[in-house]
mmCIF file with all atom_site columns, C-alpha atoms in Angstrom:
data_model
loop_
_atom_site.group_PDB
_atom_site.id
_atom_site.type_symbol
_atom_site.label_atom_id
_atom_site.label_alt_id
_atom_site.label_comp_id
_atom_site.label_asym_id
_atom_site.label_entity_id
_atom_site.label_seq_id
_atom_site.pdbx_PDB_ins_code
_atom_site.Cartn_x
_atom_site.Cartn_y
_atom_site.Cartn_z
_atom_site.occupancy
_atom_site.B_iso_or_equiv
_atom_site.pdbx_formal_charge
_atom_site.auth_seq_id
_atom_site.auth_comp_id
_atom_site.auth_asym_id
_atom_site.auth_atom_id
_atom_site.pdbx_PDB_model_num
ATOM 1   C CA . UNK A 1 1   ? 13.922  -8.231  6.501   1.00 40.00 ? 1   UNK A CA 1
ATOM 2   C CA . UNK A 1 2   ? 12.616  -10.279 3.519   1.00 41.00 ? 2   UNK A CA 1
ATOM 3   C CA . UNK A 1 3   ? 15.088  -11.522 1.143   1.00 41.00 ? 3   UNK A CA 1
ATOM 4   C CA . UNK A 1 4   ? 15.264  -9.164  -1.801  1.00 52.00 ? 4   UNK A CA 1
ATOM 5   C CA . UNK A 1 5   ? 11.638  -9.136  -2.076  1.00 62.00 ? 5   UNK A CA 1
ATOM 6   C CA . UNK A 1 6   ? 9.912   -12.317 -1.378  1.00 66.00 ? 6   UNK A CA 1
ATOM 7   C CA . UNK A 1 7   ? 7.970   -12.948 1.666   1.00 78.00 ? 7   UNK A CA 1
ATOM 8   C CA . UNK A 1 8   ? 6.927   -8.562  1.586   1.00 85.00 ? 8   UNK A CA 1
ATOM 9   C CA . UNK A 1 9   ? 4.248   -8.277  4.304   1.00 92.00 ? 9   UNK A CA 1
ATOM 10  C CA . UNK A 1 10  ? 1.577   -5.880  2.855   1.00 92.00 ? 10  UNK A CA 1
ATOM 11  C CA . UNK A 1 11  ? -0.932  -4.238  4.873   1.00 96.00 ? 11  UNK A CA 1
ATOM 12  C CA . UNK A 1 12  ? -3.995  -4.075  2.084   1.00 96.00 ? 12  UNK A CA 1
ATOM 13  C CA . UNK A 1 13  ? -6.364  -0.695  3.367   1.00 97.00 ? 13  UNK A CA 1
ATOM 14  C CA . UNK A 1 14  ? -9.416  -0.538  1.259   1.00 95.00 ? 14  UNK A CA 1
ATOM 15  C CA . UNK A 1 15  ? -13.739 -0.547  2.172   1.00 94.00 ? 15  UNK A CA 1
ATOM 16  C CA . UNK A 1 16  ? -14.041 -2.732  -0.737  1.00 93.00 ? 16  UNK A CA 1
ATOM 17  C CA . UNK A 1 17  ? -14.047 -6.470  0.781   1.00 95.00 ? 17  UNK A CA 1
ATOM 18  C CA . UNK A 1 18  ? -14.013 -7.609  -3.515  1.00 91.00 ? 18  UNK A CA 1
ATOM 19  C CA . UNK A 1 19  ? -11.245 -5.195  -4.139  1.00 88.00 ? 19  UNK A CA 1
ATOM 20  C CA . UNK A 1 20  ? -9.003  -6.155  -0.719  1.00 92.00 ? 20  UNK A CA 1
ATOM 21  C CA . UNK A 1 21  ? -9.913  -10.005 -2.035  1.00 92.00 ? 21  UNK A CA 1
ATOM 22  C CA . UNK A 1 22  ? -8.382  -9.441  -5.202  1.00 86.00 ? 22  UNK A CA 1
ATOM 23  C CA . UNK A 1 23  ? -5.945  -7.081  -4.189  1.00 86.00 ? 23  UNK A CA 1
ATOM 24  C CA . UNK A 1 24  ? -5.046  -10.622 -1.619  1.00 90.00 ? 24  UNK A CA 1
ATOM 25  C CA . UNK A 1 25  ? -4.880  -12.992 -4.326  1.00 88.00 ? 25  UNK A CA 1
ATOM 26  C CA . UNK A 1 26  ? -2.741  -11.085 -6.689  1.00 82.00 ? 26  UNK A CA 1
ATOM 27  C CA . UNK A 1 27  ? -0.257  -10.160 -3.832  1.00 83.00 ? 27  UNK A CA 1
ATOM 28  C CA . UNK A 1 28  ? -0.307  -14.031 -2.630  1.00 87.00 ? 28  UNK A CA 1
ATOM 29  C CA . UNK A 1 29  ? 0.591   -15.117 -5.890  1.00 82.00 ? 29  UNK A CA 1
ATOM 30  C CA . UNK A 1 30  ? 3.880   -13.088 -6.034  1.00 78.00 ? 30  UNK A CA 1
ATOM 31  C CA . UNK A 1 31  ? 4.963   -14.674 -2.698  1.00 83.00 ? 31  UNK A CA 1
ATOM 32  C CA . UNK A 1 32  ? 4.083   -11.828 -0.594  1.00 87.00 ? 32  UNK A CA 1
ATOM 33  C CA . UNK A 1 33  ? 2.052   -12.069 2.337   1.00 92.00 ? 33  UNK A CA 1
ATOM 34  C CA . UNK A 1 34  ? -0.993  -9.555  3.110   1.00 95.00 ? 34  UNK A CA 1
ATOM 35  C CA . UNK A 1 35  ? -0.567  -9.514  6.922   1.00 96.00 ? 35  UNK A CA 1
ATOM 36  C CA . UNK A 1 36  ? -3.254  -7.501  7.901   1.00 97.00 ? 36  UNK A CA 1
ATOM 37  C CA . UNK A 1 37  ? -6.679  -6.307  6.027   1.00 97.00 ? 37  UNK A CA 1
ATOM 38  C CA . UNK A 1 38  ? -8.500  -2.825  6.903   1.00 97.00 ? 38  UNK A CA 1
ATOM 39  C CA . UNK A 1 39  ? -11.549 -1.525  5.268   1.00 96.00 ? 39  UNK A CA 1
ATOM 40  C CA . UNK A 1 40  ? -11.240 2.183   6.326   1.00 96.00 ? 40  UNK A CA 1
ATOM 41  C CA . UNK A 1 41  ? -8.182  4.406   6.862   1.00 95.00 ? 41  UNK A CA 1
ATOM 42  C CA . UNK A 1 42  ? -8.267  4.695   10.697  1.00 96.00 ? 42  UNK A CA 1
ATOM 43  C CA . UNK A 1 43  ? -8.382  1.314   11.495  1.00 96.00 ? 43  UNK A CA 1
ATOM 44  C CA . UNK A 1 44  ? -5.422  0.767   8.797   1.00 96.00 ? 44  UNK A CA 1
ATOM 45  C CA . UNK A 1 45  ? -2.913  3.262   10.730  1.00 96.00 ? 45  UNK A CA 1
ATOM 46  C CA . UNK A 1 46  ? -4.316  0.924   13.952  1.00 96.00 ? 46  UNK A CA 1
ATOM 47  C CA . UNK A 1 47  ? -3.019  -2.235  12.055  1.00 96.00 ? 47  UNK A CA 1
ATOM 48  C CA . UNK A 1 48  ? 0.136   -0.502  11.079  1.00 96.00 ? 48  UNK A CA 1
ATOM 49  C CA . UNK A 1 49  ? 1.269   0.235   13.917  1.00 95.00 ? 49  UNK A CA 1
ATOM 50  C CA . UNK A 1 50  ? 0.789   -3.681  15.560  1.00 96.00 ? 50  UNK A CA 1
ATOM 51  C CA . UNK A 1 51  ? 1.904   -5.326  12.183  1.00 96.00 ? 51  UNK A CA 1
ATOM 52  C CA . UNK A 1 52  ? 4.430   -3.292  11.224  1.00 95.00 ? 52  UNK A CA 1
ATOM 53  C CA . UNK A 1 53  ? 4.107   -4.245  7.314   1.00 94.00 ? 53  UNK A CA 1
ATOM 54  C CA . UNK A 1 54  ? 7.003   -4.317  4.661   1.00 90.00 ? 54  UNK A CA 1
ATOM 55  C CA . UNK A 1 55  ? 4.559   -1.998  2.202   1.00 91.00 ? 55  UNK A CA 1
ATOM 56  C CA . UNK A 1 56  ? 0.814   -1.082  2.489   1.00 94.00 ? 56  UNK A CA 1
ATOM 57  C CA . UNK A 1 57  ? -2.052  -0.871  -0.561  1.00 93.00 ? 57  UNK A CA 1
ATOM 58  C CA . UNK A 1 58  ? -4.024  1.962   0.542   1.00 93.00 ? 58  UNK A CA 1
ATOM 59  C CA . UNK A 1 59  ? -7.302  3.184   -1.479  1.00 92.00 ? 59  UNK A CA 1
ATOM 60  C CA . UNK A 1 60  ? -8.425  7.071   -1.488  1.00 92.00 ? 60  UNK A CA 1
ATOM 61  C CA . UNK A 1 61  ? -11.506 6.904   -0.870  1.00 93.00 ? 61  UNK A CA 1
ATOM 62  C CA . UNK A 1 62  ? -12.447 5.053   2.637   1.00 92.00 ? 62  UNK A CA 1
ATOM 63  C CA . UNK A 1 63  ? -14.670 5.948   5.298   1.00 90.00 ? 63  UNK A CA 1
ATOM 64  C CA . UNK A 1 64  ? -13.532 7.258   8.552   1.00 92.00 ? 64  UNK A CA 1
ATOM 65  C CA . UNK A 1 65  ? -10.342 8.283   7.280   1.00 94.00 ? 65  UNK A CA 1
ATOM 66  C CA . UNK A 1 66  ? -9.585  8.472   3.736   1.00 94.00 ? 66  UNK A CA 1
ATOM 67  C CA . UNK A 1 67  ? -6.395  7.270   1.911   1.00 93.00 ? 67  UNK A CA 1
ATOM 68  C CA . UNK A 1 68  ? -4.265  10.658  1.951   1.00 94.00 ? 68  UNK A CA 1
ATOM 69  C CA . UNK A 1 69  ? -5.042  11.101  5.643   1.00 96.00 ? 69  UNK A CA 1
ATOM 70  C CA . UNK A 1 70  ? -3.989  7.827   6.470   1.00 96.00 ? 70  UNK A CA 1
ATOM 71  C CA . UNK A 1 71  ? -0.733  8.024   4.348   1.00 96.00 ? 71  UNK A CA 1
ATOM 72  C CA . UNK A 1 72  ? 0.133   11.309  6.424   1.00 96.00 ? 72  UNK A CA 1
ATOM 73  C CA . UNK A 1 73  ? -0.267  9.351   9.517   1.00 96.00 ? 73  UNK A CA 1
ATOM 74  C CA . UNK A 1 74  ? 1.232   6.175   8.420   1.00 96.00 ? 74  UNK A CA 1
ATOM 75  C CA . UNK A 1 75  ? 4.171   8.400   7.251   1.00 95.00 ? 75  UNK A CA 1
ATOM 76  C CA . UNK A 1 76  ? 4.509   9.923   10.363  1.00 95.00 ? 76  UNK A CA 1
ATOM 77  C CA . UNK A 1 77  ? 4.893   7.077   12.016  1.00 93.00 ? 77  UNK A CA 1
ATOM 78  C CA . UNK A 1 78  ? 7.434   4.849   9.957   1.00 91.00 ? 78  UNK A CA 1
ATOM 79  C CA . UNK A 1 79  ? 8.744   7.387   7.241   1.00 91.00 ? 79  UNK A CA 1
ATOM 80  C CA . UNK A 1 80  ? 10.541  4.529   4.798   1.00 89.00 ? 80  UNK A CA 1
ATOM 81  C CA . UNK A 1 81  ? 8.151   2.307   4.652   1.00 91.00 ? 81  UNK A CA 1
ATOM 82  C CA . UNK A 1 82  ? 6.202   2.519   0.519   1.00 90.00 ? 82  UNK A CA 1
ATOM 83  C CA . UNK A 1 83  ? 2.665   3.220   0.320   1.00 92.00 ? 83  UNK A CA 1
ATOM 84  C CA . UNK A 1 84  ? 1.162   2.901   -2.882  1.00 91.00 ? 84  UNK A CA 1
ATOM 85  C CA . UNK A 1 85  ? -1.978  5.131   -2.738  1.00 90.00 ? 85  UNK A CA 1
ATOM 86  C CA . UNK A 1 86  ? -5.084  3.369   -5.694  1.00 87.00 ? 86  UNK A CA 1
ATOM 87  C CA . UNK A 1 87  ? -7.580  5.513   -6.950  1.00 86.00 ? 87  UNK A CA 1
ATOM 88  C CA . UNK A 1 88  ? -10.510 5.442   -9.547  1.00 82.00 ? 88  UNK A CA 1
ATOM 89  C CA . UNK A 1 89  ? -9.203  8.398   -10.848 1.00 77.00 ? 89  UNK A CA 1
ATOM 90  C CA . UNK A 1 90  ? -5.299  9.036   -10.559 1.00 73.00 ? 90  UNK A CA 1
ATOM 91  C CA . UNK A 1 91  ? -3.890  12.411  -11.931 1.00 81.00 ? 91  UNK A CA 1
ATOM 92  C CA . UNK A 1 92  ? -1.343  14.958  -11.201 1.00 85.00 ? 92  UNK A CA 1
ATOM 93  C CA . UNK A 1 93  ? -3.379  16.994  -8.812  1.00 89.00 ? 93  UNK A CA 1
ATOM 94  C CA . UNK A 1 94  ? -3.748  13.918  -7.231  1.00 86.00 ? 94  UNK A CA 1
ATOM 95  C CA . UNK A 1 95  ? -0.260  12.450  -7.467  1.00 86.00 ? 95  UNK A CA 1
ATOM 96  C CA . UNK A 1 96  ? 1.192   15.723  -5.874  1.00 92.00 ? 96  UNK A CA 1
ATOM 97  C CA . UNK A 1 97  ? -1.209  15.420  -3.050  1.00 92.00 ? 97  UNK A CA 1
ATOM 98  C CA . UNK A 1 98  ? 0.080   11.367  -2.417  1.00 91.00 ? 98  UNK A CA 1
ATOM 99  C CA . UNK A 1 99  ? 3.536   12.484  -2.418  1.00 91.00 ? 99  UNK A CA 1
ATOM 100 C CA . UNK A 1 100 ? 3.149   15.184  0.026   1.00 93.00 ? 100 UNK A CA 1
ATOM 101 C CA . UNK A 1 101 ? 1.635   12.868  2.311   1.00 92.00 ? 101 UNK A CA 1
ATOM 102 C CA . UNK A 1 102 ? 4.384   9.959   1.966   1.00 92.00 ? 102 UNK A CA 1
ATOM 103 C CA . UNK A 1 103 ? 2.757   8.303   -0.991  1.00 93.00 ? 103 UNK A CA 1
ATOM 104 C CA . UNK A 1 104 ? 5.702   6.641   -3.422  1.00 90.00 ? 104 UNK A CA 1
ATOM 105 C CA . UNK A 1 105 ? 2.914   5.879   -5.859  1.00 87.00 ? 105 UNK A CA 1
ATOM 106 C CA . UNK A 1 106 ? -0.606  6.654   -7.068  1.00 87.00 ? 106 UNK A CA 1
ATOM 107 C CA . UNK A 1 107 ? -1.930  3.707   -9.298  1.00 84.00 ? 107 UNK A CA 1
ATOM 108 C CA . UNK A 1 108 ? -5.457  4.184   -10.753 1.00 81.00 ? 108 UNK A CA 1
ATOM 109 C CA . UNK A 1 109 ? -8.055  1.025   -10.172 1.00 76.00 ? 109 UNK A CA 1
ATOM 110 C CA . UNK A 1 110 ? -8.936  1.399   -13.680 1.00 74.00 ? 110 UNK A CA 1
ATOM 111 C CA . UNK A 1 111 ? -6.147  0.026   -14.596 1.00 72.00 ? 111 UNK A CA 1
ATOM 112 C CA . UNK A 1 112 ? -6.337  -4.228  -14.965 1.00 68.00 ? 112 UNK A CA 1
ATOM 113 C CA . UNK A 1 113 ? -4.919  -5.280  -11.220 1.00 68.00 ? 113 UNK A CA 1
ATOM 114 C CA . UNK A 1 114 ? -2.284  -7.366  -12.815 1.00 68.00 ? 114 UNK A CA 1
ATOM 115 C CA . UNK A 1 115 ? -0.609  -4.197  -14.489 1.00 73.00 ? 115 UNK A CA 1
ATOM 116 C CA . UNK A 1 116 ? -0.960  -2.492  -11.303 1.00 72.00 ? 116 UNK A CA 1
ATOM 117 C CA . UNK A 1 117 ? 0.756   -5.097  -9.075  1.00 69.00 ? 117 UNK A CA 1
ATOM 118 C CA . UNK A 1 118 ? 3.873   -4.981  -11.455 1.00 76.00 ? 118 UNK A CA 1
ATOM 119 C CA . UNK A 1 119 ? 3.758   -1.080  -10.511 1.00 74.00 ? 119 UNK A CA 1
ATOM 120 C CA . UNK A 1 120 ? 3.571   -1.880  -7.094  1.00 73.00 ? 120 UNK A CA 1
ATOM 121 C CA . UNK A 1 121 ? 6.791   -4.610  -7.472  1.00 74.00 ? 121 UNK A CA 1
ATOM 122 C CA . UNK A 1 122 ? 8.765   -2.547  -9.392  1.00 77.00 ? 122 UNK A CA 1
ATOM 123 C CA . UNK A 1 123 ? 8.352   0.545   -6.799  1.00 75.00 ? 123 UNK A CA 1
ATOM 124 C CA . UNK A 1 124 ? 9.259   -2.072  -4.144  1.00 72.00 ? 124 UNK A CA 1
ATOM 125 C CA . UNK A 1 125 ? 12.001  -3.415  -5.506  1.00 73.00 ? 125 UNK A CA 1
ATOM 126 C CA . UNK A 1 126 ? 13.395  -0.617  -6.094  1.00 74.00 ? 126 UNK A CA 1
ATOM 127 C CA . UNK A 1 127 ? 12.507  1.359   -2.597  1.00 68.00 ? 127 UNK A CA 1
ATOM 128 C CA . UNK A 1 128 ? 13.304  -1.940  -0.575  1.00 62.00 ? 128 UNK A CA 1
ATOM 129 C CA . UNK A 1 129 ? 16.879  -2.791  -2.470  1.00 58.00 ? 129 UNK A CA 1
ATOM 130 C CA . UNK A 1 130 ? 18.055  1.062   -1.810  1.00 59.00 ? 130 UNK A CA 1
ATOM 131 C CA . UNK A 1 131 ? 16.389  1.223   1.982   1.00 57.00 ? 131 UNK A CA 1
ATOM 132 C CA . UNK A 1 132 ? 17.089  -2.159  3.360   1.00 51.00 ? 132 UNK A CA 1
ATOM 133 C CA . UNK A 1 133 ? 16.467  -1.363  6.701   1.00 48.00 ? 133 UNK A CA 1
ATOM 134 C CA . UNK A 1 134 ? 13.023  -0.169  6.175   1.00 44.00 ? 134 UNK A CA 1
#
């Protein structure tokens, strides 16, 4: 397990190559490591369960298998692990669907990806420090 919470491995599950780049970079620069990319939601569960990840970034919108669907399986799989689910257009409909499906958070890509990367650290500070064996 990572000391408090440098060196997080974060699975990054997006179609957008630009977004999963900058997604990357911003998770890089906090001393995390992305340890596996996946540009649609099946092949993301496929990664998860080789890499075994700290956290994963998913988006909502992905071919094959979107973000929720993913979540549920992801979930089903390795329960305490925090997915942060990032969607053009967030809401409470959509929050309450995320957290059925194991989501911790739902972060809207509108917002500037600096903003939501403190979202994401706070949420994983938090869930890491009161689950360390996740």
């Amino acid at each position: 397990m990572p000391s408090l919470i440098r060196d997080l491995r974060i699975l990054i599950v997006d179609d957008s190559e630009t977004t999963r780049h900058i997604l990357g970079t911003i998770v890089r620069s906090r001393d995390w490591v992305v340890c596996g990319e996946a540009e649609d939601g099946w092949s993301g569960v496929r990664q998860f369960q080789e890499l075994r990840p700290d956290a994963v970034l998913l988006d909502l919108s992905m071919p094959v298998m979107n973000g929720l669907e993913a979540a549920h399986a992801l979930h089903q799989i390795m329960p305490r692990v925090p997915m942060i689910l990032c969607s053009l257009h967030a809401n409470n409909v959509l929050q309450r669907e995320a957290t059925a499906a194991g989501v911790k958070m739902v972060i809207s890509k509108a917002e500037n990806m600096q903003t939501l990367i403190n979202k994401a650290k706070e949420l994983l500070e938090t869930t890491l420090v009161s689950n360390p064996e996740t």
